[in-house]
mmCIF file of N, CA and C in Angstrom:
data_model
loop_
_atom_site.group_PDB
_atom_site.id
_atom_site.type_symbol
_atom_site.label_atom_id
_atom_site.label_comp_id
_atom_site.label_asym_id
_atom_site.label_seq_id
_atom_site.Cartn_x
_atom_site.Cartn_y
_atom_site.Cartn_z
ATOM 1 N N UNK A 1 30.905 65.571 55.505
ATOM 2 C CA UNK A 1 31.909 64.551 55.798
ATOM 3 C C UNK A 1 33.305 65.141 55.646
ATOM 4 N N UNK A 2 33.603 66.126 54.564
ATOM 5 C CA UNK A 2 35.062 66.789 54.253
ATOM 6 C C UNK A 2 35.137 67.432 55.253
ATOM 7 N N UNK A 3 34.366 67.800 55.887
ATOM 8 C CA UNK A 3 34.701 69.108 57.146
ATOM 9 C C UNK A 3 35.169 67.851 58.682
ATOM 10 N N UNK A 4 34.406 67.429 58.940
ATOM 11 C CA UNK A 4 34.610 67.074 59.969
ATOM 12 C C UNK A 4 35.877 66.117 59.734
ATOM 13 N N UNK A 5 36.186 65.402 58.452
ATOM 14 C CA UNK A 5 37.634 64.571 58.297
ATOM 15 C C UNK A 5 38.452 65.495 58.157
ATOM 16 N N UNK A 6 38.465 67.094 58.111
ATOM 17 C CA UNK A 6 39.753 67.875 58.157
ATOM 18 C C UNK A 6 39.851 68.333 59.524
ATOM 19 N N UNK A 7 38.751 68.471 60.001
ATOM 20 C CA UNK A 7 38.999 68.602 61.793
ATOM 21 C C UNK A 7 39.381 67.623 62.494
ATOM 22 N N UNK A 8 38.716 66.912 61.996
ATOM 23 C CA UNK A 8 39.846 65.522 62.826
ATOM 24 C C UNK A 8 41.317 65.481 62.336
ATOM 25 N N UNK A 9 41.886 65.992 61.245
ATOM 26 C CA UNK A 9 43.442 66.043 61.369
ATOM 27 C C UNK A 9 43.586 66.850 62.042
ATOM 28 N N UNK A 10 43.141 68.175 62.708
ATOM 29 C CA UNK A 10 43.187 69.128 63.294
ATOM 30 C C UNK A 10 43.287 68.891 65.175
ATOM 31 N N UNK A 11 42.315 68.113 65.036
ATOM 32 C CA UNK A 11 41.900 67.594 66.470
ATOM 33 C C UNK A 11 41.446 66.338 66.844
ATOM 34 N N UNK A 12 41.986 65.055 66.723
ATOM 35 C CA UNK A 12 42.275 64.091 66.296
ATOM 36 C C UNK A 12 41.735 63.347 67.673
ATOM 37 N N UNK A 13 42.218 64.044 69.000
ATOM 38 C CA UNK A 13 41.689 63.711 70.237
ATOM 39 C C UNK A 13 40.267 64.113 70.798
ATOM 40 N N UNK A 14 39.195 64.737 69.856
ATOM 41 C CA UNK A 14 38.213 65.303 70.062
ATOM 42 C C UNK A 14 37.111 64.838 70.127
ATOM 43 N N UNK A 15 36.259 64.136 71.160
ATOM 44 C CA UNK A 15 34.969 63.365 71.426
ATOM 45 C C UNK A 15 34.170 63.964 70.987
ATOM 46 N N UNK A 16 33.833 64.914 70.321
ATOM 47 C CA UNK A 16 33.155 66.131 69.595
ATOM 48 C C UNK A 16 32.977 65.582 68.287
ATOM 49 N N UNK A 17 34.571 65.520 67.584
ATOM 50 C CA UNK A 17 34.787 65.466 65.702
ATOM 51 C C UNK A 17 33.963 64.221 65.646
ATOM 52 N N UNK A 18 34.584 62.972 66.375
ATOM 53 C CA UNK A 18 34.215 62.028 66.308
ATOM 54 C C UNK A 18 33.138 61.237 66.382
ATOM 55 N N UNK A 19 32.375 62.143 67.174
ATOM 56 C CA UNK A 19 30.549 61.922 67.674
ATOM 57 C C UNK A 19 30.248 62.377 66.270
ATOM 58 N N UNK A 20 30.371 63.447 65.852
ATOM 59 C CA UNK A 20 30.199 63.753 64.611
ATOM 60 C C UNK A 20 30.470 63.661 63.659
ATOM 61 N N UNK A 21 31.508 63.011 63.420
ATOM 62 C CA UNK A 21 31.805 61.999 62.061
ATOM 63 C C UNK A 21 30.975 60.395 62.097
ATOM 64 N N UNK A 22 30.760 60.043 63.154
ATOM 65 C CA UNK A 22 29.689 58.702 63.718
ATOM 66 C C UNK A 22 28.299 58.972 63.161
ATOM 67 N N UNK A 23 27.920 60.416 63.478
ATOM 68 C CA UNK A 23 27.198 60.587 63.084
ATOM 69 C C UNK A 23 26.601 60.683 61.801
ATOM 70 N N UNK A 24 27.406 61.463 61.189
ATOM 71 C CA UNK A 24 27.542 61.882 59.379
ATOM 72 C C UNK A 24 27.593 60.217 59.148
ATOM 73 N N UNK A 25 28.365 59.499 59.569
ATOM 74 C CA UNK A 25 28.421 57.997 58.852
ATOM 75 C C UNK A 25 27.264 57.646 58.949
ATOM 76 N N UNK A 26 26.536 57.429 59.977
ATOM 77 C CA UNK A 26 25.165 56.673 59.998
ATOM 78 C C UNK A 26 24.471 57.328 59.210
ATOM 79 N N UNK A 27 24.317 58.193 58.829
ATOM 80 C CA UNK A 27 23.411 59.146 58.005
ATOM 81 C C UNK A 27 23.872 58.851 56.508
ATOM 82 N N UNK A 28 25.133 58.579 56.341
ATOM 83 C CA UNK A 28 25.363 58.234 54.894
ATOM 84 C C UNK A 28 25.490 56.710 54.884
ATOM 85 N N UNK A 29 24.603 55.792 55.841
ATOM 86 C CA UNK A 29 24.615 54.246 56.046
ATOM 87 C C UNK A 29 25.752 53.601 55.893
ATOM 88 N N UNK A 30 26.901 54.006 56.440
ATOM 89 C CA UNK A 30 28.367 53.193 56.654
ATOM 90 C C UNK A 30 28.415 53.427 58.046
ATOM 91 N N UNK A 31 27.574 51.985 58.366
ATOM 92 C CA UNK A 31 27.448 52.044 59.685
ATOM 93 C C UNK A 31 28.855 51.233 60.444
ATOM 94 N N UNK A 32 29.785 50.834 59.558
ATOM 95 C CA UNK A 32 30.736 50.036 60.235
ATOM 96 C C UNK A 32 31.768 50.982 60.834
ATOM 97 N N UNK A 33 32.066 52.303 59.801
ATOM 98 C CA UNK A 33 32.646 53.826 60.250
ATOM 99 C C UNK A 33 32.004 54.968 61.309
ATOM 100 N N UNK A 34 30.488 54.429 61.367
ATOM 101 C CA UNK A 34 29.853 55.267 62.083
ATOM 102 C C UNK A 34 30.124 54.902 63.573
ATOM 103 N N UNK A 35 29.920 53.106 63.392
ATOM 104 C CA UNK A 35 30.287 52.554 64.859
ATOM 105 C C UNK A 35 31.443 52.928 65.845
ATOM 106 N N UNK A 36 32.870 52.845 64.951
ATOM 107 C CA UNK A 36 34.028 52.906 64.825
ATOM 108 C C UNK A 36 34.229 53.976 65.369
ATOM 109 N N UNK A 37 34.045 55.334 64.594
ATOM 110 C CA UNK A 37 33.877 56.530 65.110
ATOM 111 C C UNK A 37 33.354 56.793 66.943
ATOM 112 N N UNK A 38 32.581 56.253 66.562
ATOM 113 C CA UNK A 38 31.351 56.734 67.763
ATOM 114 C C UNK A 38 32.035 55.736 68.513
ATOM 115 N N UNK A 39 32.777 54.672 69.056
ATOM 116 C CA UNK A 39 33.239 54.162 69.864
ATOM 117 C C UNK A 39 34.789 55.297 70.350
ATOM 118 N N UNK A 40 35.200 55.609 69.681
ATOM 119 C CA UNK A 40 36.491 56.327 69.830
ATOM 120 C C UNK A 40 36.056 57.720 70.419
ATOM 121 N N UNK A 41 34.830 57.909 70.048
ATOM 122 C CA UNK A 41 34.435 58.981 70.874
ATOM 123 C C UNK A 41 34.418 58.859 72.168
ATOM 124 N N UNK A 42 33.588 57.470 72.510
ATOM 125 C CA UNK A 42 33.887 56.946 74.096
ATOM 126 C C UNK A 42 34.359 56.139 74.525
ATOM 127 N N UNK A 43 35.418 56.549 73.683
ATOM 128 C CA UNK A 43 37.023 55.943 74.501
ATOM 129 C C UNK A 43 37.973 57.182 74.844
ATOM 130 N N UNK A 44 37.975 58.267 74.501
ATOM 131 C CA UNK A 44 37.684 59.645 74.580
ATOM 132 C C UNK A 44 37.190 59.879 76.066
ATOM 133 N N UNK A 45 36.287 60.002 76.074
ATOM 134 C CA UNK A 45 35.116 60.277 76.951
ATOM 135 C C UNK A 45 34.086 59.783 77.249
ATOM 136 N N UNK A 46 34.208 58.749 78.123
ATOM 137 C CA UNK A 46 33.115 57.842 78.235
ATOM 138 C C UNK A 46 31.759 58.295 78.871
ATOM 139 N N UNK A 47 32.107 59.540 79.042
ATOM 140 C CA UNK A 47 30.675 59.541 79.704
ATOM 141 C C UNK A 47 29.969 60.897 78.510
ATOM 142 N N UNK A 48 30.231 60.907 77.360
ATOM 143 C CA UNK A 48 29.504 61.911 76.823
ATOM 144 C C UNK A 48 28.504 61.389 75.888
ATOM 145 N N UNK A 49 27.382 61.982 76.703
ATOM 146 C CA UNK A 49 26.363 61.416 76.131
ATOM 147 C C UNK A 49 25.902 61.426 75.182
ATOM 148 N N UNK A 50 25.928 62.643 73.927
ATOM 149 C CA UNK A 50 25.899 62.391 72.372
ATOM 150 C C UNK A 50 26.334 61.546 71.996
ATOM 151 N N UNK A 51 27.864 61.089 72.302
ATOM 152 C CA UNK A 51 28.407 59.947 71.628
ATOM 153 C C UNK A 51 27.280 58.370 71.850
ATOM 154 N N UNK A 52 27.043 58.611 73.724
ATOM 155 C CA UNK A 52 26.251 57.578 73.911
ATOM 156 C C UNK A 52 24.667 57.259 73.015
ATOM 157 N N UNK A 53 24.178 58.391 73.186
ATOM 158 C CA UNK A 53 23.231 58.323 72.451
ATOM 159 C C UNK A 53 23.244 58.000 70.695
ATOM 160 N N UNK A 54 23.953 58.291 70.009
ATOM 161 C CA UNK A 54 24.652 58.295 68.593
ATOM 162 C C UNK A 54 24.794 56.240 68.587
ATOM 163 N N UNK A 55 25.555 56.151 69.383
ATOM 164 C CA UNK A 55 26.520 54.653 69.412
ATOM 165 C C UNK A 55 24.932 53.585 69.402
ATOM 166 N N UNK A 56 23.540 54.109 70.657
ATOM 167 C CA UNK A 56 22.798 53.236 70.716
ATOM 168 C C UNK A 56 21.981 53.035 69.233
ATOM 169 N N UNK A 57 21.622 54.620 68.584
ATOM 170 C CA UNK A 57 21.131 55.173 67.178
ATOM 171 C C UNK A 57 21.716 53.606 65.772
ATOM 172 N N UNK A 58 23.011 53.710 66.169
ATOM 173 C CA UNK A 58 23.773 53.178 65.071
ATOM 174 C C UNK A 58 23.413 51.607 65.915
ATOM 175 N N UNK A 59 23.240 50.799 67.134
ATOM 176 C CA UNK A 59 23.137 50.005 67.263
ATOM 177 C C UNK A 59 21.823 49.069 67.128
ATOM 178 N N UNK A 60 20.845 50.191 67.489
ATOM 179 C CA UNK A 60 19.632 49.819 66.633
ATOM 180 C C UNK A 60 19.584 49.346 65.486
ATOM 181 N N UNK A 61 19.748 50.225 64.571
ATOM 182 C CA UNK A 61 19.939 50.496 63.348
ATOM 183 C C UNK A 61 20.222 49.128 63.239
ATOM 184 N N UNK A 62 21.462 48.357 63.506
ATOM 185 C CA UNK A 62 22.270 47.309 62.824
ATOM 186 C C UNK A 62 21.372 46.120 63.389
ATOM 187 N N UNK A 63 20.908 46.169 64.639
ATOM 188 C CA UNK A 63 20.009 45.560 65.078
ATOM 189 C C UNK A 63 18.703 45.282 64.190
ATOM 190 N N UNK A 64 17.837 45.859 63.597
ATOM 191 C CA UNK A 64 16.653 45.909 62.768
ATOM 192 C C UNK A 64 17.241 45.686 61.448
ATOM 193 N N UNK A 65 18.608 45.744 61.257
ATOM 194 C CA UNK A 65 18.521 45.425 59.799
ATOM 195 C C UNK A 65 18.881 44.022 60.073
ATOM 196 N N UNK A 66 19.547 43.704 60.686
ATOM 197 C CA UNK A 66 20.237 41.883 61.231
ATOM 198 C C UNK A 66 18.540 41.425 61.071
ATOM 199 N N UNK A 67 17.426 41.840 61.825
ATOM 200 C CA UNK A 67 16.741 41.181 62.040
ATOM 201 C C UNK A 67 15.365 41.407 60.619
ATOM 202 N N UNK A 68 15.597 42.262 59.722
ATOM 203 C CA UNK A 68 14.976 42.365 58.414
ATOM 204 C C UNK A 68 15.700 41.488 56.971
ATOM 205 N N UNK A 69 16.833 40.894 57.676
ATOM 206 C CA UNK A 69 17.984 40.485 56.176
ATOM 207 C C UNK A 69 18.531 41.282 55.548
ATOM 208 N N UNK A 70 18.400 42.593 56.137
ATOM 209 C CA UNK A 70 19.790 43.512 55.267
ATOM 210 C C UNK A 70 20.758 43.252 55.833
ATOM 211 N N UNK A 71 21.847 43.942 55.042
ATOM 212 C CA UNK A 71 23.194 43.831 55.677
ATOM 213 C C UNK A 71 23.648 45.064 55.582
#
C-alpha cells in the first residue's frame, strides 16, 4: 500500500497506480477506497481492462456481502 501511495504522488494521472491501489484496497477489504480508486482508474482510461476487471472483482464482492448481511 506505501509503495503504490508514493507513486501516486509521483504519477497521480496513472490508470496503472490506481488499478493498483483498487486493488491492494480490496485485498485489505476497504472496499469503499478500492471502488474509488478503481473508478478513477476509468475515468483515466476507460477502456483498460484491469481496471475493468478489478472494479467488477470489488463489485461482486459488495454485492455478496449486501446479500449475506455484512457490511
Amino acid at each position: 500500500l506505501g509503495l503504490y501511495t508514493s507513486m501516486l504522488e509521483l504519477r497521480p494521472d496513472s490508470h496503472a497506480v490506481h488499478t493498483n491501489l483498487g486493488l491492494t484496497y480490496f485485498r485489505l477489504d476497504r472496499m469503499a477506497e478500492a471502488r474509488e480508486h478503481t473508478a478513477l482508474a476509468l475515468d483515466i482510461d476507460p477502456e483498460y481492462e484491469l481496471a475493468q476487471a478489478v472494479l467488477a472483482l470489488i463489485n461482486q464482492e459488495l454485492s455478496e456481502s449486501a446479500q449475506s448481511g455484512r457490511n
